[in-house]
PDB file of C-alpha atoms in Angstrom:
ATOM      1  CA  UNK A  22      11.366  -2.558  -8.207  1.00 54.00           C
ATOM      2  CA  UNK A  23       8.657  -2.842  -6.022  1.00 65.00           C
ATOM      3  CA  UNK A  24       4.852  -3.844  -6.059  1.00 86.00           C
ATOM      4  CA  UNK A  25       2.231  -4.209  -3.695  1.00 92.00           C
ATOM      5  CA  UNK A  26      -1.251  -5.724  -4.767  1.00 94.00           C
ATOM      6  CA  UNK A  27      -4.296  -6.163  -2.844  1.00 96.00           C
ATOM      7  CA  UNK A  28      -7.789  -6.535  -3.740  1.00 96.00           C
ATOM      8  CA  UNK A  29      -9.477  -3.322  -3.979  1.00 94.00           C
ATOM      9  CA  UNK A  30     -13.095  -4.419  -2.142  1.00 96.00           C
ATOM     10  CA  UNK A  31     -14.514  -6.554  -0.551  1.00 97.00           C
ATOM     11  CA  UNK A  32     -17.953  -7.235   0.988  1.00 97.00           C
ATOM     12  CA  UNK A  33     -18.650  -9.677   3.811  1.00 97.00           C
ATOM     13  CA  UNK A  34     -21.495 -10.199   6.735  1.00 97.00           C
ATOM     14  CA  UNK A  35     -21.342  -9.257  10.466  1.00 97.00           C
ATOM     15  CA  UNK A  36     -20.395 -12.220  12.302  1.00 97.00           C
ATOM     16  CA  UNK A  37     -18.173 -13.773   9.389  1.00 97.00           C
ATOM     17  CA  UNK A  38     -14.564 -14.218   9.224  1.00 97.00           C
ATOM     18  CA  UNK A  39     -12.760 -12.552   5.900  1.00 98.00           C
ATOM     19  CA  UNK A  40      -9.250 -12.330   4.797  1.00 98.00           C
ATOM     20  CA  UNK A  41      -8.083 -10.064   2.813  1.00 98.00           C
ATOM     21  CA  UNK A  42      -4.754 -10.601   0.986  1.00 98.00           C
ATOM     22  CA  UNK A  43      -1.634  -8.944  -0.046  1.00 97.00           C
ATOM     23  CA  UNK A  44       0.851  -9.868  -2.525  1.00 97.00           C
ATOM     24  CA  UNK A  45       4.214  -8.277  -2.932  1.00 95.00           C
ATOM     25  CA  UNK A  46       7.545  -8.179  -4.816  1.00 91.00           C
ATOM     26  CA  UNK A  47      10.339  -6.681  -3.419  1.00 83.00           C
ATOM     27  CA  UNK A  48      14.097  -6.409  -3.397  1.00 77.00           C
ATOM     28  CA  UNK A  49      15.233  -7.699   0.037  1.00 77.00           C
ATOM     29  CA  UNK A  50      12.100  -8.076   2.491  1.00 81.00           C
ATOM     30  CA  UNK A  51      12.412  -6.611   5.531  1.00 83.00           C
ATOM     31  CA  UNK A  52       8.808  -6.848   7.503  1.00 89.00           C
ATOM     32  CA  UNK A  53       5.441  -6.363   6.566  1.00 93.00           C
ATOM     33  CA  UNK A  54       2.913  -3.648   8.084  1.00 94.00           C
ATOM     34  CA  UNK A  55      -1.205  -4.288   8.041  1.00 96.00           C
ATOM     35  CA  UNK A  56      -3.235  -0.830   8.840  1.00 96.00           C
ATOM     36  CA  UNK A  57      -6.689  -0.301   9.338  1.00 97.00           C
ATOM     37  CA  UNK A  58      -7.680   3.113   7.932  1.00 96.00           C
ATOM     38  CA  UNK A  59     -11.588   4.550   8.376  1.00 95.00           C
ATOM     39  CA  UNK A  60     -13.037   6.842   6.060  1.00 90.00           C
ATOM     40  CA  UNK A  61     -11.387   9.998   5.952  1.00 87.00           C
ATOM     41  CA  UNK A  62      -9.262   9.071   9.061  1.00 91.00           C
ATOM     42  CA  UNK A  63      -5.385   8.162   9.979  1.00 93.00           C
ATOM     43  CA  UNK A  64      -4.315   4.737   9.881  1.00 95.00           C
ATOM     44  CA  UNK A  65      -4.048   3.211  12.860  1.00 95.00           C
ATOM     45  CA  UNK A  66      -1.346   0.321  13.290  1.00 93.00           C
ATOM     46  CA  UNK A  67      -3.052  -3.116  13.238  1.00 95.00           C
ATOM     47  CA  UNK A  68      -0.135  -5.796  12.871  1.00 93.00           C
ATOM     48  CA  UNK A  69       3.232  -6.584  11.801  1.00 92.00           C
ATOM     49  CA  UNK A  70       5.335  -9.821  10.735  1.00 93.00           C
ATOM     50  CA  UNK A  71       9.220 -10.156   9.323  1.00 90.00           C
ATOM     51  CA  UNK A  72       9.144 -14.203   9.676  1.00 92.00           C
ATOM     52  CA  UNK A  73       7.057 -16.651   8.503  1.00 95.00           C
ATOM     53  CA  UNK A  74       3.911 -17.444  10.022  1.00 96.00           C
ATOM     54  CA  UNK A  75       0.647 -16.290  11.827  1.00 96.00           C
ATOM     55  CA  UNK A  76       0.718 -13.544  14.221  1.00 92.00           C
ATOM     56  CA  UNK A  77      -2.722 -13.416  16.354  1.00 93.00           C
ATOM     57  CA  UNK A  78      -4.056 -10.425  18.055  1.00 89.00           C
ATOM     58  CA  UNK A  79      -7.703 -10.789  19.437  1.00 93.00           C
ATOM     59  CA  UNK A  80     -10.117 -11.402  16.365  1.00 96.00           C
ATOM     60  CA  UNK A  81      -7.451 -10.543  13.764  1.00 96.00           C
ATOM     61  CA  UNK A  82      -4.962 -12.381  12.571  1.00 96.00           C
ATOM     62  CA  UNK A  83      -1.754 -12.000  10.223  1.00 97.00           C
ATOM     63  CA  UNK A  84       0.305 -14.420   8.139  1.00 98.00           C
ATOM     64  CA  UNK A  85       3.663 -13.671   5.975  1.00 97.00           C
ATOM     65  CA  UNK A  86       4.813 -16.366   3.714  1.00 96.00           C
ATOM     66  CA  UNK A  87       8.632 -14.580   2.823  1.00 93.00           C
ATOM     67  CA  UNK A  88       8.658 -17.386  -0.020  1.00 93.00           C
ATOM     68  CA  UNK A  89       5.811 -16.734  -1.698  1.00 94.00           C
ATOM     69  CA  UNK A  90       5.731 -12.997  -1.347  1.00 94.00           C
ATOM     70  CA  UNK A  91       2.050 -13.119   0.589  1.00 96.00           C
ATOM     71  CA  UNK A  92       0.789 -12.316   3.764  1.00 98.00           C
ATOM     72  CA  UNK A  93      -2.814 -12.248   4.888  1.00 98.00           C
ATOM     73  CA  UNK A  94      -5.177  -9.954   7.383  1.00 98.00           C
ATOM     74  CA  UNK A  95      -8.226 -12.267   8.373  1.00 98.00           C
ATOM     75  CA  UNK A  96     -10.895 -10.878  10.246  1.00 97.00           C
ATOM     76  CA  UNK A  97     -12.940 -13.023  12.769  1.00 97.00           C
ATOM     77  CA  UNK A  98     -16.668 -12.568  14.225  1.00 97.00           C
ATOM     78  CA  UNK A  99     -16.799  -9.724  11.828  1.00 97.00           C
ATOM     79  CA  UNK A 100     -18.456  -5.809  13.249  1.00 97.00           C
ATOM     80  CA  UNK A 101     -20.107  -3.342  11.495  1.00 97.00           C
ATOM     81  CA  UNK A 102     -17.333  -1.314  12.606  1.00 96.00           C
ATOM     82  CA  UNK A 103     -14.694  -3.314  11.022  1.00 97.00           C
ATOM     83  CA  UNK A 104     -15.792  -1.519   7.676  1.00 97.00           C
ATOM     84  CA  UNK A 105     -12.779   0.194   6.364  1.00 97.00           C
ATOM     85  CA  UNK A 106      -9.773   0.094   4.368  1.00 96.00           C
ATOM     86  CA  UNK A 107      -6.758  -2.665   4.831  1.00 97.00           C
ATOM     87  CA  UNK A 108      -3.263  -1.119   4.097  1.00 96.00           C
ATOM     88  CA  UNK A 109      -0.754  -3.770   3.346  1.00 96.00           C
ATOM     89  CA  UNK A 110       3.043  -1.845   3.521  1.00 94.00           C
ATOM     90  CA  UNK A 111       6.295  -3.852   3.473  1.00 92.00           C
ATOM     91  CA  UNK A 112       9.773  -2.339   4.161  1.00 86.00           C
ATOM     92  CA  UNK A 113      13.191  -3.466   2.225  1.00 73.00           C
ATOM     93  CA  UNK A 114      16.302  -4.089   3.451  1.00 68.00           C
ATOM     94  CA  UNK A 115      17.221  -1.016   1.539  1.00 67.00           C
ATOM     95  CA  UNK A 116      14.816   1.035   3.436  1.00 60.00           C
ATOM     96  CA  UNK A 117      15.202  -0.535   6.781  1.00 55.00           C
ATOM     97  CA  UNK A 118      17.719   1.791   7.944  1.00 59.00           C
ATOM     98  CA  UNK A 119      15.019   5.002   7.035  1.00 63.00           C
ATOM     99  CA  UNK A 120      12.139   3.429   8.028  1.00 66.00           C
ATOM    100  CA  UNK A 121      10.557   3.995   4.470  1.00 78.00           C
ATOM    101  CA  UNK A 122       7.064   1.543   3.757  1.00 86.00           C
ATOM    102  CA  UNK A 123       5.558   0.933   0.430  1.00 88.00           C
ATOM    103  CA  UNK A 124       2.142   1.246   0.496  1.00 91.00           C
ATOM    104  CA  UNK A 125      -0.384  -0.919  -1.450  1.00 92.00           C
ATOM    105  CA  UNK A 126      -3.804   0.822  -2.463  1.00 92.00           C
ATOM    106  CA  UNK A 127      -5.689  -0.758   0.204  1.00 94.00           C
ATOM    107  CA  UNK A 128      -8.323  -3.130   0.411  1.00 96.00           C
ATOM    108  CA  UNK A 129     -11.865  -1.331   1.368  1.00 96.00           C
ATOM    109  CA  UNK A 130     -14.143  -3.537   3.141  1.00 97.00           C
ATOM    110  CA  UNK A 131     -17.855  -3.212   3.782  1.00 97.00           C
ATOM    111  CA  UNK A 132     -19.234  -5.595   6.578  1.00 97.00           C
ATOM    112  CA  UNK A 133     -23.085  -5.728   6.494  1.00 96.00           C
ATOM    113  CA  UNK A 134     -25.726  -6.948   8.722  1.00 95.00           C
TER     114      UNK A 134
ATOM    115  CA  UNK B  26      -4.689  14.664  23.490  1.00 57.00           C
ATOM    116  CA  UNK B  27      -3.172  13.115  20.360  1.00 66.00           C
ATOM    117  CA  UNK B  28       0.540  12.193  19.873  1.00 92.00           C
ATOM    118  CA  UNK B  29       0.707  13.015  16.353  1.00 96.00           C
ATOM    119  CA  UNK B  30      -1.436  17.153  15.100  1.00 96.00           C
ATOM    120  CA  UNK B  31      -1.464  18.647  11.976  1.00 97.00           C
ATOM    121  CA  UNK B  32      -2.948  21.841  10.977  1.00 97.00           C
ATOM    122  CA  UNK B  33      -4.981  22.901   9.070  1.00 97.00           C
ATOM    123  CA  UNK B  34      -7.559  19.762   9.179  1.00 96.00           C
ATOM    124  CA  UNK B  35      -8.967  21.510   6.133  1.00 96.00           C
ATOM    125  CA  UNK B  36      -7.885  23.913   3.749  1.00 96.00           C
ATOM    126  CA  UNK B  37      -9.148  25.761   0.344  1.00 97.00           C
ATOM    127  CA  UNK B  38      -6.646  27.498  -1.686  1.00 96.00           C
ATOM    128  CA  UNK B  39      -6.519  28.704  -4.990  1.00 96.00           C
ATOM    129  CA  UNK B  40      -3.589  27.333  -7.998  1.00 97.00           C
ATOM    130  CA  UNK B  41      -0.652  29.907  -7.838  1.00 97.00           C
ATOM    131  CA  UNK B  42      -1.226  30.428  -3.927  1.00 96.00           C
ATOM    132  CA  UNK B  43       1.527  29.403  -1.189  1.00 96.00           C
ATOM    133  CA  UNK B  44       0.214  27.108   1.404  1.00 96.00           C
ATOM    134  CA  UNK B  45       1.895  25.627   4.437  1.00 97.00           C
ATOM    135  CA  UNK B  46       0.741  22.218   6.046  1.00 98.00           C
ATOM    136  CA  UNK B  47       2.688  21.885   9.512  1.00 98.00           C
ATOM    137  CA  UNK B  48       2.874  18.807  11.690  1.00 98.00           C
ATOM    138  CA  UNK B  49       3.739  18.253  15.620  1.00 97.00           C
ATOM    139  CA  UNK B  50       4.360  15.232  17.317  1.00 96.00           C
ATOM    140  CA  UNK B  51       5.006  14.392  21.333  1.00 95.00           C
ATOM    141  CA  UNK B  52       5.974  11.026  20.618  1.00 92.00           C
ATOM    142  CA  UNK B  53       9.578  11.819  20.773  1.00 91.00           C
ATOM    143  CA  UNK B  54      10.235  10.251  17.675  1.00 91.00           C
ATOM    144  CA  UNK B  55      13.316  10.914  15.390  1.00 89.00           C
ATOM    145  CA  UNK B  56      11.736   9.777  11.719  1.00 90.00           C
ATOM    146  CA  UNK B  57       8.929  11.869  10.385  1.00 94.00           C
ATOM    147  CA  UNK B  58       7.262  11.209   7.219  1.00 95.00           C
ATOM    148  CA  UNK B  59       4.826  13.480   4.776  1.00 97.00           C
ATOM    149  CA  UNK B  60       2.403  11.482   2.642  1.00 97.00           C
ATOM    150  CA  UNK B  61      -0.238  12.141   0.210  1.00 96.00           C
ATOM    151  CA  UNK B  62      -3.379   9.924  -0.355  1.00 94.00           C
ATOM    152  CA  UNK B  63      -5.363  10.165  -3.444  1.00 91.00           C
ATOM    153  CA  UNK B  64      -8.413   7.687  -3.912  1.00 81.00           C
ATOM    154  CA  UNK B  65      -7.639   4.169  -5.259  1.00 74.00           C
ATOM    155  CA  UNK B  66      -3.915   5.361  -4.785  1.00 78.00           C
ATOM    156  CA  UNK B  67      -2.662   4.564  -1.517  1.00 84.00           C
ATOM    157  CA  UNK B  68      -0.390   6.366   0.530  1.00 92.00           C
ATOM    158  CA  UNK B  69       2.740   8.176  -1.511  1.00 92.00           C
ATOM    159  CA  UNK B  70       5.676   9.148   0.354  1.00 93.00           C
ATOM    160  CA  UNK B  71       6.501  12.586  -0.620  1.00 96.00           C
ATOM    161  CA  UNK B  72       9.405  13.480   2.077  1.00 95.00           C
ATOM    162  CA  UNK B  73      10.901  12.433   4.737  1.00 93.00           C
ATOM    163  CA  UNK B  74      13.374  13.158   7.941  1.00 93.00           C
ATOM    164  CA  UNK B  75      15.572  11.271  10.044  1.00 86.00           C
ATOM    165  CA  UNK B  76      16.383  14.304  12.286  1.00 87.00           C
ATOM    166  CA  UNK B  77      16.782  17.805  12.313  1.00 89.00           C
ATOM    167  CA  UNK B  78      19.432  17.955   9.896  1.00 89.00           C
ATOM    168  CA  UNK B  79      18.064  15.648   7.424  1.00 90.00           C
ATOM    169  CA  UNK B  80      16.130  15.823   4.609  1.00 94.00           C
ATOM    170  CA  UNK B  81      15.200  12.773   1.822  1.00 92.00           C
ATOM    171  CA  UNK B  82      12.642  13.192  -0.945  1.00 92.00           C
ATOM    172  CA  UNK B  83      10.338  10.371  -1.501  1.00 91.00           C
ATOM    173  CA  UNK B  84       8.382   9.119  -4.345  1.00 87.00           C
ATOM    174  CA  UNK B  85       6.842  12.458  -5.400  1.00 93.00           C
ATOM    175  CA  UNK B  86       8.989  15.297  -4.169  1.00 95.00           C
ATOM    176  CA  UNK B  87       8.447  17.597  -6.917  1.00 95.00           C
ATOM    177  CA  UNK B  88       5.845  20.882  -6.101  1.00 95.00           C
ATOM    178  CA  UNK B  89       6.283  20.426  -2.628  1.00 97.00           C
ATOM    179  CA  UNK B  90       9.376  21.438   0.090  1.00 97.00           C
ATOM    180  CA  UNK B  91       9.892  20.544   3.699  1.00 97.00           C
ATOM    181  CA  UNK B  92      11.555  22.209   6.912  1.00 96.00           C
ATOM    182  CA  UNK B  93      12.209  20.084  10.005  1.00 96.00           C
ATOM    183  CA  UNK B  94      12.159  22.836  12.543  1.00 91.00           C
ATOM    184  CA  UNK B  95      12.769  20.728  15.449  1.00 94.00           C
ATOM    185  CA  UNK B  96      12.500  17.296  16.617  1.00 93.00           C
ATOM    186  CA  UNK B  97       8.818  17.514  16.652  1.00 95.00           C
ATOM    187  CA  UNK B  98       8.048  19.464  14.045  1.00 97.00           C
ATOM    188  CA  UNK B  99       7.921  18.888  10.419  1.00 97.00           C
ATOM    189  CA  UNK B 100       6.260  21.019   7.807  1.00 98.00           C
ATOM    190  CA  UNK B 101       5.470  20.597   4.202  1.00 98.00           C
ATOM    191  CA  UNK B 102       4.789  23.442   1.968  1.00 97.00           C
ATOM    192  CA  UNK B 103       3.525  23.904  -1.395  1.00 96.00           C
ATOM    193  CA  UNK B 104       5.226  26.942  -3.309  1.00 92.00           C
ATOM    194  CA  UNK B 105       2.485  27.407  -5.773  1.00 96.00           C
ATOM    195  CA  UNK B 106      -0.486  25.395  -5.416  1.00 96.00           C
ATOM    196  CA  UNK B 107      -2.275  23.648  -8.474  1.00 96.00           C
ATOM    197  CA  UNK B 108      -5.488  21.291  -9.074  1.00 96.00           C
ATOM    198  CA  UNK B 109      -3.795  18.070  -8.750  1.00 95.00           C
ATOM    199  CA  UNK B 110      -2.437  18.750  -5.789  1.00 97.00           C
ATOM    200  CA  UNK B 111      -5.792  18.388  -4.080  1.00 96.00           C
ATOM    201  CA  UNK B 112      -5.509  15.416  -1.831  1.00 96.00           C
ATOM    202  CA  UNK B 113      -5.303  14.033   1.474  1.00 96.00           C
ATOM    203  CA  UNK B 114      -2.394  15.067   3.606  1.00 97.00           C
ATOM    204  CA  UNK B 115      -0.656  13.193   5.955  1.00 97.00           C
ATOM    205  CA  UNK B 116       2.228  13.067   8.825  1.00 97.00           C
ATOM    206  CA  UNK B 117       3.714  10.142  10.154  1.00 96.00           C
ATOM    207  CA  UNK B 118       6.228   9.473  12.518  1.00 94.00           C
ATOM    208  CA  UNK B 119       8.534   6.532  13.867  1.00 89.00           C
ATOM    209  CA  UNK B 120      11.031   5.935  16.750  1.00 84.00           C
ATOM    210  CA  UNK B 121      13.967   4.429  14.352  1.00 69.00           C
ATOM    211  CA  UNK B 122      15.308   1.403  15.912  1.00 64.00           C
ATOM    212  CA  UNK B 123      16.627  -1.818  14.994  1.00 59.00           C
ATOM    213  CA  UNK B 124      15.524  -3.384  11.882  1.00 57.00           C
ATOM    214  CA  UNK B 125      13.232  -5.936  11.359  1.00 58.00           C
ATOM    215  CA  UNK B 126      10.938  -4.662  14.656  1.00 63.00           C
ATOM    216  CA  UNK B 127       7.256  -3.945  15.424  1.00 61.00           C
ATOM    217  CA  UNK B 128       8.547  -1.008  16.993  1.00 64.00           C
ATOM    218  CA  UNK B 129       9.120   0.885  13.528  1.00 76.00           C
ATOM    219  CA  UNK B 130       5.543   1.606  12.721  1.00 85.00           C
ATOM    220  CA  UNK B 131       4.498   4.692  11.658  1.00 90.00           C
ATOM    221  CA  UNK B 132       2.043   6.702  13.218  1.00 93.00           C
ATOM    222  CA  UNK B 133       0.040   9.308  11.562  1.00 96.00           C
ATOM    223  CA  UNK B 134      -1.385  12.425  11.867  1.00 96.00           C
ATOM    224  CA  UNK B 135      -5.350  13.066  11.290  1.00 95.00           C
ATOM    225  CA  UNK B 136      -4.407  14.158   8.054  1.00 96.00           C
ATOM    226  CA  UNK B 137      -5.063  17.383   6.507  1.00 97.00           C
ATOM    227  CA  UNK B 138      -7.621  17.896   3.390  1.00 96.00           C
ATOM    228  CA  UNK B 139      -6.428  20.242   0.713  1.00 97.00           C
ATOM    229  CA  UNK B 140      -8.490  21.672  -1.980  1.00 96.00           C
ATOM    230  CA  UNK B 141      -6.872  23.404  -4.549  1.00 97.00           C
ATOM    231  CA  UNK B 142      -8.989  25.432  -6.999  1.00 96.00           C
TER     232      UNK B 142
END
């Protein structure tokens, strides 16, 4: 089968660097999705990794141990506007010909001044 | 204007009551996807389409049906409407390539916000 688990909230301050983390159990990884989703919004694409190691986009960041079933979003110089929900979605190798994702609940995070 | 519509943005129906939700992308995508999001839930795959002619169900198929009109469109449709179907709607789409690339995100819809009474 498959699970996804992340931490349902989390609070940190502007300025500060958070990561938020995702743990996962799957038959046959196949790459992992991170999506930022405000309140009552679409999710919007943030990153993606299928091998090992950190993927760095501007002041976030993404790492995938395949091993250990983890991967990690961390957040640098935090914004108020960062304050939203973190959807961590991984694909399977039975899945990777549909383009299917399993969702995790998604992490909400409140950044405050 | 946005790649990826879906209308209604809001809708109140009552239980018993058939209700369509329809979805239009420009993206040119082949793989469209209809989720559901309930709070503290995630996102549930409910169907989903690799083209015209193809139909899957996905984690919670059952109450709801789907027509792929065309490439772009994709609409989901709920036969007779009850309370727990009140949720947050969403359409996704994705270009279907290779596996194991960046390029096989989904992107979604606004969403649509259903209130069944």
């Amino acid at each position: 089968g498959q699970n996804i688990d992340q931490p349902t909230e989390m609070t940190a301050t502007e300025g500060a660097i958070v990561q938020i983390n995702c743990t996962y159990q799957t038959s046959g990884f196949n790459g992992l999705f991170w999506y930022q989703q405000h309140a009552g919004e679409a999710p919007t694409f943030l990153s993606y990794n299928v091998l090992d190691g950190l993927e760095e986009k501007g002041r976030f960041s993404s790492f995938l141990s395949r091993s250990k079933g983890y991967s990690y979003l961390l957040l640098k110089e935090l914004q108020m506007k960062d304050s939203a929900s973190y959807l961590c979605a991984v694909r399977d190798r039975r899945s990777s010909n549909t383009g299917k994702l399993i969702f995790g609940q998604g992490t909400t995070l409140q950044v405050k001044p | 204007d946005a790649d990826v519509t879906q209308t209604p943005r809001n809708r109140i129906t009552k239980t018993g009551k058939r209700i369509m939700l329809e979805c239009s992308q420009t993206k040119g995508h082949d793989r469209m996807y209809w989720y559901r999001q309930d709070p503290g839930l995630g996102l549930q795959l409910i169907y989903y389409s690799f083209d015209v002619k193809d139909i899957n169900k996905g984690e919670i198929s059952d109450g709801y049906s789907v027509s792929r009109q065309a490439q772009a469109k994709f609409s989901l449709s709920l036969e007779s409407a009850i309370p727990n179907q009140t949720a947050l709607y969403f359409c996704a789409t994705s270009e279907g390539v290779a596996e194991g690339s960046a390029r096989e995100t989904q992107y979604f819809g606004p969403g649509t916000r259903l209130l069944v009474l």
